[in-house]
Short mmCIF file of C-alpha atoms (C1' of nucleotides) in Angstrom, two decimals:
data_model
loop_
_atom_site.label_atom_id
_atom_site.label_comp_id
_atom_site.label_asym_id
_atom_site.label_seq_id
_atom_site.Cartn_x
_atom_site.Cartn_y
_atom_site.Cartn_z
CA MET A 594 37.79 -10.71 -16.34
CA GLN A 595 39.61 -11.83 -13.26
CA PRO A 596 41.56 -15.20 -13.36
CA ARG A 597 40.47 -16.14 -9.78
CA SER A 598 37.79 -18.33 -9.42
CA ILE A 599 36.91 -18.48 -5.76
CA PRO A 600 33.90 -15.96 -4.75
CA LEU A 601 34.41 -13.23 -2.50
CA GLY A 602 37.13 -10.87 -3.33
CA SER A 603 38.97 -10.25 -0.14
CA ILE A 604 40.27 -13.35 1.83
CA SER A 605 41.91 -14.19 -1.21
CA GLU A 606 43.42 -17.74 -1.76
CA SER A 607 46.80 -16.37 -0.67
CA GLY A 608 48.51 -17.52 -3.76
CA SER A 609 49.82 -20.64 -2.16
CA GLU A 610 48.48 -24.08 -3.28
CA GLU A 611 46.16 -22.96 -6.23
CA ARG A 612 43.91 -25.75 -6.94
CA HIS A 613 44.40 -26.91 -10.76
CA GLU A 614 41.51 -25.98 -12.73
CA ARG A 615 42.11 -26.82 -16.38
CA ARG A 616 41.88 -24.14 -19.01
CA ASP A 617 38.75 -25.73 -20.75
CA ALA A 618 37.02 -26.02 -17.32
CA ALA A 619 37.81 -22.33 -16.44
CA ALA A 620 36.26 -21.39 -19.86
CA ASN A 621 33.28 -23.52 -19.06
CA ARG A 622 32.80 -21.55 -15.69
CA GLU A 623 32.77 -18.37 -17.57
CA LEU A 624 30.21 -19.82 -20.17
CA LEU A 625 28.01 -20.94 -17.39
CA LEU A 626 28.18 -17.84 -15.63
CA GLN A 627 27.40 -15.81 -18.47
CA THR A 628 24.52 -17.97 -19.58
CA ALA A 629 23.13 -17.92 -15.92
CA GLU A 630 23.32 -14.26 -15.99
CA VAL A 631 21.33 -14.07 -19.35
CA LEU A 632 18.66 -16.34 -18.40
CA PHE A 633 18.37 -14.97 -14.73
CA ALA A 634 17.54 -11.44 -16.49
CA GLN A 635 15.25 -12.88 -18.70
CA HIS A 636 13.10 -14.97 -16.49
CA GLY A 637 14.16 -14.10 -12.92
CA VAL A 638 16.23 -15.78 -10.64
CA GLU A 639 13.78 -18.10 -9.10
CA ASN A 640 12.39 -19.36 -12.30
CA VAL A 641 15.45 -20.60 -13.66
CA SER A 642 16.68 -24.11 -12.57
CA MET A 643 20.04 -25.60 -12.49
CA ALA A 644 19.00 -27.92 -15.36
CA ASP A 645 17.74 -25.02 -17.40
CA ILE A 646 21.30 -23.20 -17.23
CA ALA A 647 23.09 -26.40 -18.10
CA GLN A 648 21.17 -27.00 -21.16
CA ALA A 649 21.15 -23.45 -22.24
CA ALA A 650 25.10 -23.55 -21.84
CA GLY A 651 25.12 -26.67 -23.77
CA VAL A 652 26.60 -28.90 -20.95
CA GLY A 653 25.65 -31.49 -18.63
CA LYS A 654 24.24 -31.24 -15.31
CA GLY A 655 27.17 -32.74 -13.79
CA THR A 656 29.59 -30.12 -15.51
CA LEU A 657 27.46 -27.46 -14.00
CA TYR A 658 27.50 -28.94 -10.56
CA ARG A 659 31.12 -29.45 -10.49
CA ARG A 660 31.76 -25.83 -10.93
CA PHE A 661 29.20 -24.86 -8.61
CA ALA A 662 27.64 -26.98 -5.81
CA ASN A 663 24.18 -25.34 -5.76
CA LYS A 664 22.32 -22.27 -7.02
CA GLY A 665 23.61 -20.24 -4.20
CA GLU A 666 27.16 -20.72 -4.94
CA LEU A 667 26.69 -19.93 -8.75
CA CYS A 668 24.76 -16.56 -7.44
CA LEU A 669 27.59 -15.73 -5.15
CA ALA A 670 30.09 -16.30 -8.01
CA LEU A 671 27.86 -14.10 -9.99
CA MET A 672 28.05 -11.27 -7.28
CA ASP A 673 32.04 -11.61 -6.85
CA ALA A 674 33.02 -8.38 -8.48
CA GLN A 675 30.31 -6.38 -6.99
CA LEU A 676 30.90 -7.94 -3.43
CA SER A 677 34.72 -7.09 -3.63
CA ASP A 678 33.81 -3.45 -4.75
CA PHE A 679 31.61 -3.27 -2.01
CA GLN A 680 33.97 -4.40 0.69
CA GLU A 681 36.91 -2.17 -1.11
CA ALA A 682 34.71 0.94 -0.96
CA MET A 683 33.55 0.11 2.59
CA LEU A 684 36.83 -0.26 3.73
CA ALA A 685 38.26 3.12 2.02
CA ARG A 686 34.99 5.12 3.50
CA MET A 687 35.85 3.96 7.03
CA ARG A 688 39.57 4.71 6.71
CA GLN A 689 38.48 8.34 5.57
CA MET A 690 36.20 8.58 8.49
CA VAL A 691 39.17 7.68 10.71
CA VAL A 692 41.09 10.33 9.21
CA ASP A 693 38.37 12.69 9.50
CA GLY A 694 38.23 12.02 13.39
CA GLU A 695 34.63 10.45 12.98
CA SER A 696 33.54 8.06 15.68
CA SER A 697 33.17 4.29 15.35
CA MET A 698 29.65 4.38 15.92
CA ALA A 699 29.32 6.99 12.95
CA GLN A 700 31.29 4.55 10.74
CA LEU A 701 29.00 1.56 11.92
CA ASP A 702 25.93 3.82 10.91
CA MET A 703 27.41 4.34 7.41
CA PHE A 704 28.13 0.90 6.76
CA LEU A 705 24.69 -0.24 7.92
CA ASP A 706 23.12 2.05 5.83
CA ALA A 707 25.25 1.21 2.81
CA LEU A 708 24.32 -2.67 3.83
CA VAL A 709 20.81 -2.11 3.65
CA HIS A 710 21.02 -0.53 0.20
CA PHE A 711 23.39 -3.36 -1.05
CA THR A 712 20.79 -5.89 0.10
CA ALA A 713 18.04 -4.19 -1.64
CA VAL A 714 19.77 -4.02 -4.98
CA HIS A 715 21.22 -7.69 -4.90
CA GLN A 716 18.01 -9.02 -3.24
CA PRO A 717 17.17 -11.71 -5.81
CA LEU A 718 20.80 -13.25 -5.92
CA LEU A 719 21.13 -12.92 -2.17
CA CYS A 720 18.03 -14.88 -1.66
CA GLU A 721 19.41 -17.96 -3.51
CA VAL A 722 22.87 -17.53 -1.49
CA GLN A 723 20.94 -17.35 1.89
CA ARG A 724 18.68 -20.21 1.08
CA GLU A 725 21.67 -22.75 1.33
CA GLY A 726 21.89 -21.47 5.04
CA LEU A 727 24.87 -20.66 7.26
CA PHE A 728 25.77 -24.15 8.22
CA GLY A 729 28.12 -26.76 7.37
CA ASN A 730 27.08 -26.26 3.64
CA SER A 731 30.09 -25.11 1.42
CA THR A 732 32.22 -22.97 3.50
CA HIS A 733 32.29 -19.89 1.36
CA LEU A 734 28.82 -19.19 1.12
CA SER A 735 28.82 -17.87 4.64
CA LEU A 736 31.69 -15.61 3.71
CA PRO A 737 29.62 -12.51 3.08
CA HIS A 738 28.22 -12.90 6.60
CA PHE A 739 31.46 -13.71 7.88
CA TRP A 740 32.89 -10.60 6.69
CA GLN A 741 30.12 -8.48 7.63
CA HIS A 742 30.27 -9.87 11.21
CA MET A 743 33.87 -9.04 11.32
CA THR A 744 33.32 -5.53 10.31
CA VAL A 745 30.40 -4.94 12.62
CA SER A 746 32.08 -6.40 15.67
CA GLY A 747 35.31 -4.67 14.69
CA LEU A 748 33.72 -1.60 14.86
CA LEU A 749 31.82 -2.21 17.91
CA GLN A 750 35.09 -3.45 19.67
CA THR A 751 36.59 -0.23 18.87
CA ALA A 752 33.53 1.64 19.83
CA VAL A 753 34.15 0.26 23.55
CA LEU A 754 37.80 1.27 23.61
CA ARG A 755 36.88 4.66 22.87
CA GLN A 756 34.10 4.58 25.42
CA GLU A 757 31.39 5.25 22.90
CA ILE A 758 29.22 2.43 23.99
CA SER A 759 29.31 0.14 27.14
CA ALA A 760 32.03 -2.47 27.89
CA GLU A 761 29.34 -4.69 29.06
CA LEU A 762 27.76 -5.51 25.66
CA ASP A 763 28.36 -9.06 24.10
CA ILE A 764 29.78 -7.82 20.93
CA ALA A 765 29.91 -10.80 18.96
CA TYR A 766 26.25 -11.18 19.64
CA ILE A 767 25.14 -7.71 19.12
CA ALA A 768 27.17 -8.18 15.76
CA ASP A 769 24.95 -10.60 14.85
CA ALA A 770 21.75 -9.42 15.99
CA LEU A 771 22.30 -6.08 14.12
CA LEU A 772 23.02 -8.29 10.94
CA ALA A 773 19.93 -10.47 11.48
CA PRO A 774 17.31 -8.10 10.30
CA LEU A 775 19.07 -7.89 6.96
CA LYS A 776 18.57 -11.63 6.16
CA VAL A 777 16.73 -11.54 2.77
CA ASP A 778 13.72 -13.41 4.15
CA LEU A 779 12.74 -10.90 6.65
CA PHE A 780 13.95 -7.83 4.43
CA ARG A 781 11.67 -8.97 1.65
CA PHE A 782 8.93 -9.32 3.98
CA GLN A 783 9.38 -5.95 5.25
CA ARG A 784 9.51 -4.67 1.84
CA GLU A 785 6.49 -6.62 0.29
CA VAL A 786 4.25 -7.40 2.89
CA ARG A 787 4.73 -4.53 5.51
CA GLY A 788 5.33 -1.98 2.92
CA PHE A 789 8.41 -0.54 4.38
CA SER A 790 10.64 1.62 2.30
CA VAL A 791 14.50 1.02 1.98
CA GLU A 792 15.13 4.17 3.61
CA ARG A 793 12.77 3.16 6.47
CA ILE A 794 14.61 0.01 7.06
CA SER A 795 17.92 1.64 6.82
CA ALA A 796 16.74 4.43 9.45
CA GLY A 797 15.17 1.77 11.70
CA LEU A 798 18.20 -0.33 11.89
CA ARG A 799 20.62 2.50 12.39
CA SER A 800 18.43 3.88 15.25
CA LEU A 801 18.69 0.29 16.67
CA ALA A 802 22.52 0.56 16.53
CA ALA A 803 22.47 4.15 17.65
CA SER A 804 20.58 3.30 20.85
CA LEU A 805 23.76 1.37 21.82
CA LYS A 806 25.56 4.39 22.44
CA GLN A 807 24.11 5.94 25.41
CA VAL A 808 25.76 4.74 28.91
CA THR A 809 24.47 1.50 30.11
CA MET B 540 -7.64 -33.63 22.52
CA GLN B 541 -9.14 -30.55 21.35
CA PRO B 542 -11.58 -30.59 18.52
CA ARG B 543 -10.05 -27.59 16.79
CA SER B 544 -8.01 -28.11 13.51
CA ILE B 545 -6.48 -24.73 13.10
CA PRO B 546 -3.21 -24.22 14.33
CA LEU B 547 -2.10 -21.50 16.85
CA GLY B 548 -4.43 -21.59 19.77
CA SER B 549 -5.37 -18.07 19.81
CA ILE B 550 -6.76 -16.00 16.99
CA SER B 551 -9.30 -18.86 16.93
CA GLU B 552 -11.72 -19.45 14.08
CA SER B 553 -14.01 -17.06 16.22
CA GLY B 554 -16.77 -20.05 16.09
CA SER B 555 -18.43 -18.73 13.01
CA GLU B 556 -18.14 -20.42 9.62
CA GLU B 557 -16.46 -23.60 10.57
CA ARG B 558 -15.17 -25.42 7.38
CA HIS B 559 -16.63 -28.87 7.41
CA GLU B 560 -14.16 -31.51 8.20
CA ARG B 561 -15.49 -35.02 7.98
CA ARG B 562 -15.38 -37.29 11.05
CA ASP B 563 -12.89 -39.98 9.27
CA ALA B 564 -10.84 -36.87 8.02
CA ALA B 565 -10.54 -35.56 11.42
CA ALA B 566 -9.33 -39.08 12.71
CA ASN B 567 -6.86 -39.05 10.07
CA ARG B 568 -5.33 -35.94 10.70
CA GLU B 569 -4.87 -37.16 14.46
CA LEU B 570 -3.44 -40.36 13.03
CA LEU B 571 -1.10 -38.39 10.63
CA LEU B 572 0.09 -36.29 13.76
CA GLN B 573 0.60 -39.24 15.96
CA THR B 574 2.49 -41.14 13.27
CA ALA B 575 4.64 -38.01 12.64
CA GLU B 576 5.51 -37.54 16.47
CA VAL B 577 6.68 -41.07 16.52
CA LEU B 578 8.43 -41.09 13.28
CA PHE B 579 10.14 -37.65 14.38
CA ALA B 580 11.10 -38.87 17.86
CA GLN B 581 12.83 -42.04 16.28
CA HIS B 582 14.57 -40.40 13.24
CA GLY B 583 14.77 -36.87 13.89
CA VAL B 584 12.68 -34.32 12.31
CA GLU B 585 14.81 -33.59 9.22
CA ASN B 586 15.21 -37.33 8.32
CA VAL B 587 11.68 -38.05 7.73
CA SER B 588 9.96 -37.24 4.44
CA MET B 589 6.48 -36.57 3.93
CA ALA B 590 6.19 -39.66 1.97
CA ASP B 591 7.57 -41.63 5.01
CA ILE B 592 4.97 -40.16 7.12
CA ALA B 593 1.89 -41.02 4.72
CA GLN B 594 3.37 -44.46 4.52
CA ALA B 595 3.74 -45.11 8.14
CA ALA B 596 0.27 -43.96 8.74
CA GLY B 597 -0.99 -46.21 5.90
CA VAL B 598 -2.40 -43.24 3.70
CA GLY B 599 -1.81 -41.99 0.40
CA LYS B 600 0.45 -38.74 -0.01
CA GLY B 601 -2.62 -37.06 -1.36
CA THR B 602 -4.44 -37.47 2.19
CA LEU B 603 -1.53 -36.15 3.91
CA TYR B 604 -1.25 -33.18 2.01
CA ARG B 605 -4.86 -32.38 1.92
CA ARG B 606 -4.43 -32.16 5.92
CA PHE B 607 -1.08 -30.42 5.69
CA ALA B 608 0.04 -28.35 2.91
CA ASN B 609 3.60 -28.99 3.67
CA LYS B 610 6.12 -30.00 6.54
CA GLY B 611 5.90 -26.67 8.06
CA GLU B 612 2.28 -26.75 8.47
CA LEU B 613 2.36 -30.38 10.10
CA CYS B 614 5.11 -29.28 12.33
CA LEU B 615 3.02 -26.21 13.40
CA ALA B 616 0.10 -28.47 14.11
CA LEU B 617 2.38 -30.78 16.09
CA MET B 618 3.38 -27.67 18.37
CA ASP B 619 -0.23 -26.13 18.47
CA ALA B 620 -0.97 -26.99 22.03
CA GLN B 621 2.52 -25.67 23.32
CA LEU B 622 2.17 -22.65 21.52
CA SER B 623 -1.04 -22.00 23.13
CA ASP B 624 0.30 -22.66 26.42
CA PHE B 625 3.02 -20.43 25.70
CA GLN B 626 0.88 -17.51 24.67
CA GLU B 627 -1.41 -18.09 27.50
CA ALA B 628 1.42 -18.12 30.05
CA MET B 629 3.05 -14.91 28.53
CA LEU B 630 -0.29 -13.02 28.76
CA ALA B 631 -0.56 -14.33 32.22
CA ARG B 632 2.75 -12.96 33.20
CA MET B 633 2.68 -9.91 31.58
CA ARG B 634 -0.74 -9.16 33.21
CA GLN B 635 0.57 -10.03 36.50
CA MET B 636 3.66 -7.77 36.18
CA VAL B 637 1.23 -5.11 35.26
CA VAL B 638 -0.59 -5.45 38.58
CA ASP B 639 3.01 -5.62 40.27
CA GLY B 640 3.45 -2.24 38.68
CA GLU B 641 6.59 -3.50 36.58
CA SER B 642 7.67 -1.33 33.54
CA SER B 643 6.82 -2.15 29.69
CA MET B 644 10.67 -2.85 29.05
CA ALA B 645 10.67 -5.26 32.13
CA GLN B 646 7.75 -7.16 30.33
CA LEU B 647 9.64 -7.25 27.24
CA ASP B 648 12.76 -8.44 29.00
CA MET B 649 10.80 -11.30 30.44
CA PHE B 650 9.11 -12.03 27.14
CA LEU B 651 12.09 -12.14 25.11
CA ASP B 652 13.91 -14.39 27.53
CA ALA B 653 11.15 -16.86 27.32
CA LEU B 654 11.03 -16.80 23.75
CA VAL B 655 14.54 -17.47 23.49
CA HIS B 656 14.00 -20.83 25.70
CA PHE B 657 11.03 -21.50 23.69
CA THR B 658 13.02 -21.47 20.58
CA ALA B 659 15.80 -23.45 22.05
CA VAL B 660 13.46 -26.22 23.27
CA HIS B 661 11.39 -26.25 19.78
CA GLN B 662 14.21 -25.72 17.51
CA PRO B 663 13.63 -28.78 15.34
CA LEU B 664 10.13 -28.13 14.77
CA LEU B 665 10.55 -24.33 14.25
CA CYS B 666 13.19 -25.19 11.72
CA GLU B 667 10.51 -26.66 9.58
CA VAL B 668 8.15 -24.01 10.19
CA GLN B 669 10.40 -21.30 8.97
CA ARG B 670 12.03 -22.93 6.14
CA GLU B 671 8.39 -22.26 4.38
CA GLY B 672 9.21 -18.59 4.85
CA LEU B 673 7.17 -15.54 5.78
CA PHE B 674 5.42 -14.98 2.40
CA GLY B 675 2.46 -15.81 0.52
CA ASN B 676 2.65 -19.37 1.53
CA SER B 677 -0.21 -20.60 3.76
CA THR B 678 -1.14 -17.58 5.83
CA HIS B 679 -1.15 -19.19 9.10
CA LEU B 680 2.39 -20.40 9.10
CA SER B 681 3.68 -16.76 9.95
CA LEU B 682 1.00 -16.69 12.73
CA PRO B 683 3.76 -17.35 15.34
CA HIS B 684 5.72 -14.51 14.02
CA PHE B 685 2.61 -12.20 13.88
CA TRP B 686 1.64 -12.72 17.27
CA GLN B 687 5.18 -12.20 18.47
CA HIS B 688 5.39 -9.03 16.49
CA MET B 689 2.05 -7.74 18.06
CA THR B 690 3.10 -8.53 21.41
CA VAL B 691 6.67 -7.01 21.06
CA SER B 692 5.28 -3.99 19.34
CA GLY B 693 2.60 -3.62 21.96
CA LEU B 694 4.93 -3.52 24.83
CA LEU B 695 7.07 -1.12 22.90
CA GLN B 696 4.17 0.96 22.28
CA THR B 697 3.26 1.06 25.90
CA ALA B 698 6.78 1.90 26.64
CA VAL B 699 6.73 4.89 24.50
CA LEU B 700 3.56 6.08 26.12
CA ARG B 701 5.14 5.57 29.60
CA GLN B 702 8.16 7.32 28.33
CA GLU B 703 10.43 4.30 28.89
CA ILE B 704 11.84 4.79 25.47
CA SER B 705 11.91 7.38 22.91
CA ALA B 706 8.80 8.43 20.88
CA GLU B 707 11.17 8.59 17.92
CA LEU B 708 11.69 4.92 17.61
CA ASP B 709 9.98 3.27 14.60
CA ILE B 710 8.27 0.52 16.72
CA ALA B 711 7.16 -1.63 13.85
CA TYR B 712 10.50 -1.91 12.76
CA ILE B 713 12.23 -2.30 15.97
CA ALA B 714 9.92 -5.17 16.72
CA ASP B 715 10.93 -7.12 13.69
CA ALA B 716 14.65 -6.38 14.26
CA LEU B 717 14.43 -7.78 17.85
CA LEU B 718 12.48 -10.91 16.71
CA ALA B 719 14.81 -11.46 13.86
CA PRO B 720 18.10 -12.87 15.71
CA LEU B 721 15.45 -15.55 16.88
CA LYS B 722 15.11 -16.90 13.41
CA VAL B 723 16.06 -20.55 13.72
CA ASP B 724 18.82 -20.33 11.19
CA LEU B 725 20.79 -17.80 13.02
CA PHE B 726 19.91 -19.06 16.39
CA ARG B 727 21.36 -22.52 15.49
CA PHE B 728 24.16 -21.09 13.83
CA GLN B 729 25.01 -19.35 16.96
CA ARG B 730 24.41 -22.21 19.20
CA GLU B 731 26.26 -24.83 16.90
CA VAL B 732 28.99 -22.85 15.10
CA ARG B 733 29.78 -20.11 17.49
CA GLY B 734 29.08 -22.03 20.47
CA PHE B 735 26.81 -19.41 22.35
CA SER B 736 24.79 -20.92 25.20
CA VAL B 737 21.07 -20.30 25.41
CA GLU B 738 22.00 -17.92 28.41
CA ARG B 739 24.22 -15.91 26.39
CA ILE B 740 21.89 -15.53 23.62
CA SER B 741 19.16 -14.42 26.02
CA ALA B 742 21.32 -12.10 27.73
CA GLY B 743 22.41 -10.58 24.43
CA LEU B 744 19.14 -10.02 23.07
CA ARG B 745 18.00 -8.52 26.18
CA SER B 746 20.77 -6.02 26.52
CA LEU B 747 20.04 -4.89 23.00
CA ALA B 748 16.50 -4.39 23.87
CA ALA B 749 17.56 -2.72 27.35
CA SER B 750 19.91 -0.13 25.12
CA LEU B 751 16.37 1.27 23.86
CA LYS B 752 15.70 2.55 27.27
CA GLN B 753 18.08 5.49 27.64
CA VAL B 754 16.73 8.80 26.34
CA THR B 755 17.46 9.16 22.83
"C1'" DC C 1458 55.52 -37.36 -29.38
"C1'" DC C 1459 53.95 -40.42 -25.83
"C1'" DA C 1460 52.34 -42.27 -21.81
"C1'" DA C 1461 50.13 -41.72 -17.19
"C1'" DT C 1462 46.99 -39.55 -14.49
"C1'" DA C 1463 44.48 -35.91 -12.43
"C1'" DT C 1464 40.47 -33.43 -14.15
"C1'" DG C 1465 36.46 -32.80 -16.62
"C1'" DT C 1466 31.98 -34.19 -18.74
"C1'" DG C 1467 27.37 -35.82 -19.85
"C1'" DG C 1468 23.45 -37.71 -18.75
"C1'" DA C 1469 20.97 -41.41 -16.30
"C1'" DC C 1470 19.44 -42.09 -12.06
"C1'" DT C 1471 17.68 -41.14 -7.20
"C1'" DT C 1472 15.11 -38.48 -3.88
"C1'" DG C 1473 11.55 -35.83 -1.86
"C1'" DA C 1474 8.51 -32.17 -2.61
"C1'" DG C 1475 4.13 -31.11 -4.17
"C1'" DT C 1476 -0.03 -31.56 -7.84
"C1'" DC C 1477 -3.85 -34.04 -9.78
"C1'" DC C 1478 -7.66 -36.54 -10.73
"C1'" DA C 1479 -10.79 -40.68 -11.24
"C1'" DT C 1480 -12.91 -42.94 -7.76
"C1'" DT C 1481 -14.90 -43.70 -3.17
"C1'" DT C 1482 -17.12 -42.55 1.25
"C1'" DG C 1483 -19.53 -39.80 4.76
"C1'" DT C 1484 -23.26 -36.93 5.65
"C1'" DA C 1485 -27.42 -34.23 5.54
"C1'" DA C 1486 -32.03 -33.43 3.52
"C1'" DC C 1487 -35.87 -35.47 2.31
"C1'" DG D 784 -33.41 -45.66 3.51
"C1'" DT D 785 -32.39 -43.38 -0.56
"C1'" DT D 786 -30.08 -39.80 -2.76
"C1'" DA D 787 -27.16 -36.26 -3.85
"C1'" DC D 788 -23.07 -34.04 -3.44
"C1'" DA D 789 -19.15 -32.10 -0.98
"C1'" DA D 790 -15.42 -33.92 1.26
"C1'" DA D 791 -11.67 -37.21 1.03
"C1'" DT D 792 -8.56 -40.52 -0.88
"C1'" DG D 793 -4.55 -43.06 -3.11
"C1'" DG D 794 -1.09 -43.18 -5.89
"C1'" DA D 795 0.59 -41.83 -10.22
"C1'" DC D 796 2.62 -38.05 -12.15
"C1'" DT D 797 5.64 -33.53 -12.67
"C1'" DC D 798 9.56 -30.92 -11.50
"C1'" DA D 799 13.76 -29.54 -9.70
"C1'" DA D 800 17.85 -30.95 -6.84
"C1'" DG D 801 21.64 -33.34 -6.41
"C1'" DT D 802 24.62 -37.67 -7.03
"C1'" DC D 803 27.17 -41.21 -9.67
"C1'" DC D 804 30.20 -42.92 -12.80
"C1'" DA D 805 31.88 -44.73 -17.27
"C1'" DC D 806 34.07 -42.46 -20.66
"C1'" DA D 807 36.86 -38.22 -22.53
"C1'" DT D 808 40.26 -34.88 -22.62
"C1'" DA D 809 44.02 -31.54 -20.90
"C1'" DT D 810 48.30 -31.43 -18.99
"C1'" DT D 811 52.81 -32.55 -17.50
"C1'" DG D 812 57.43 -35.21 -17.17
"C1'" DG D 813 60.08 -37.90 -19.80
#
DNA sequence: CCAATATGTGGACTTGAGTCCATTTGTAAC
DNA sequence: GTTACAAATGGACTCAAGTCCACATATTGG
């Protein structure tokens, strides 16, 4: 629906230097996304290869790879709308909580809970996104992690200012550490092998965050 | 040196039903390990393919794969001794700390610090081990994680008994969560992209664990 | 409308993981 | 020593990821 092509709603391409994408190419991108969505629904994300998608869409592999450098990018693009919605919803809720005079740590609690549920729902696609890793790969694959880190560390920073948590803490590190258990690998392991419920995971993670609260 | 073949020193094969491994096969296993070690040292772990190793060792791929189901297993085998040593050293230190009347949380602090340094040292090999994931794959690839989880949850459990931390906490979850930031993916990201020092990572993780201490 | 050229396209090709299986070889029992 | 068979072996084969590039096509300025 949206004319934009770069995934992850926020941190938009600030309108300036728009990389030309021919109209037929944009159409192909849509075609590929829709094709992938159907195939994923039919056979499960992990059972569909890039070649499958290209073939089903009736284009060559080169075309597919020109639009999406790998399966992770494709999956991220498929979640673009939901990711934006999620971000927007979170910002709105956090703003409202500020208005209501709720603490930063309460906001963090809410955010983590929402993130756990988001992870649960989008597990299959997130799995592919994270398979590519956080590194040098295509920069924007790590944008979700980047945004989450910004959000969590922002809340923690505010919490320090409001003296809800100790000023001794290494905010940047703690933010990473609180997000680490949500990596899909571990999440799936906990769900499928350990048999943890989503609620249990949420409660556990929030209790860890909550433990930061007391004075150090 | 050791005649054993199954990686991860402890949790040994309890001597009973020893799977036959012919003498020539055992020799080949040694040959392969040594060859891999050399190649890894020369070209870096990630630049050496399984085929390279087989060829350099002068055996077929089938032979290599019969000994090691994948690169991860091979890497784990390469760390077998160091892993056992590490475990033994940890057990010894924890026993001594008990004797010295140190708290369980102090033991956890020591353990996490050691684990961070172990991760830093064995990053490249651990990277391959963890690439295979925690799942159904070869069971014993997750043995390190399994052992670490046992250790951490054991310490936390004792800490609960000694009222060093709240009895409300979900020990099994917290143990996973404290170990999650040590997954090599994130660890490397923190080191290489965020520029965190090993000491900073250790301090951060320990501060997170320490925050569990106060009454909840 | 007509270049000129940046972009897009298809599919062959390369690379590495991992599987398969016909054949060989060590070993243990006799 | 012979035999029988479980274990081991090599390398061809399958499968998916990702690269490359000769050729095709939109777009833009004139």
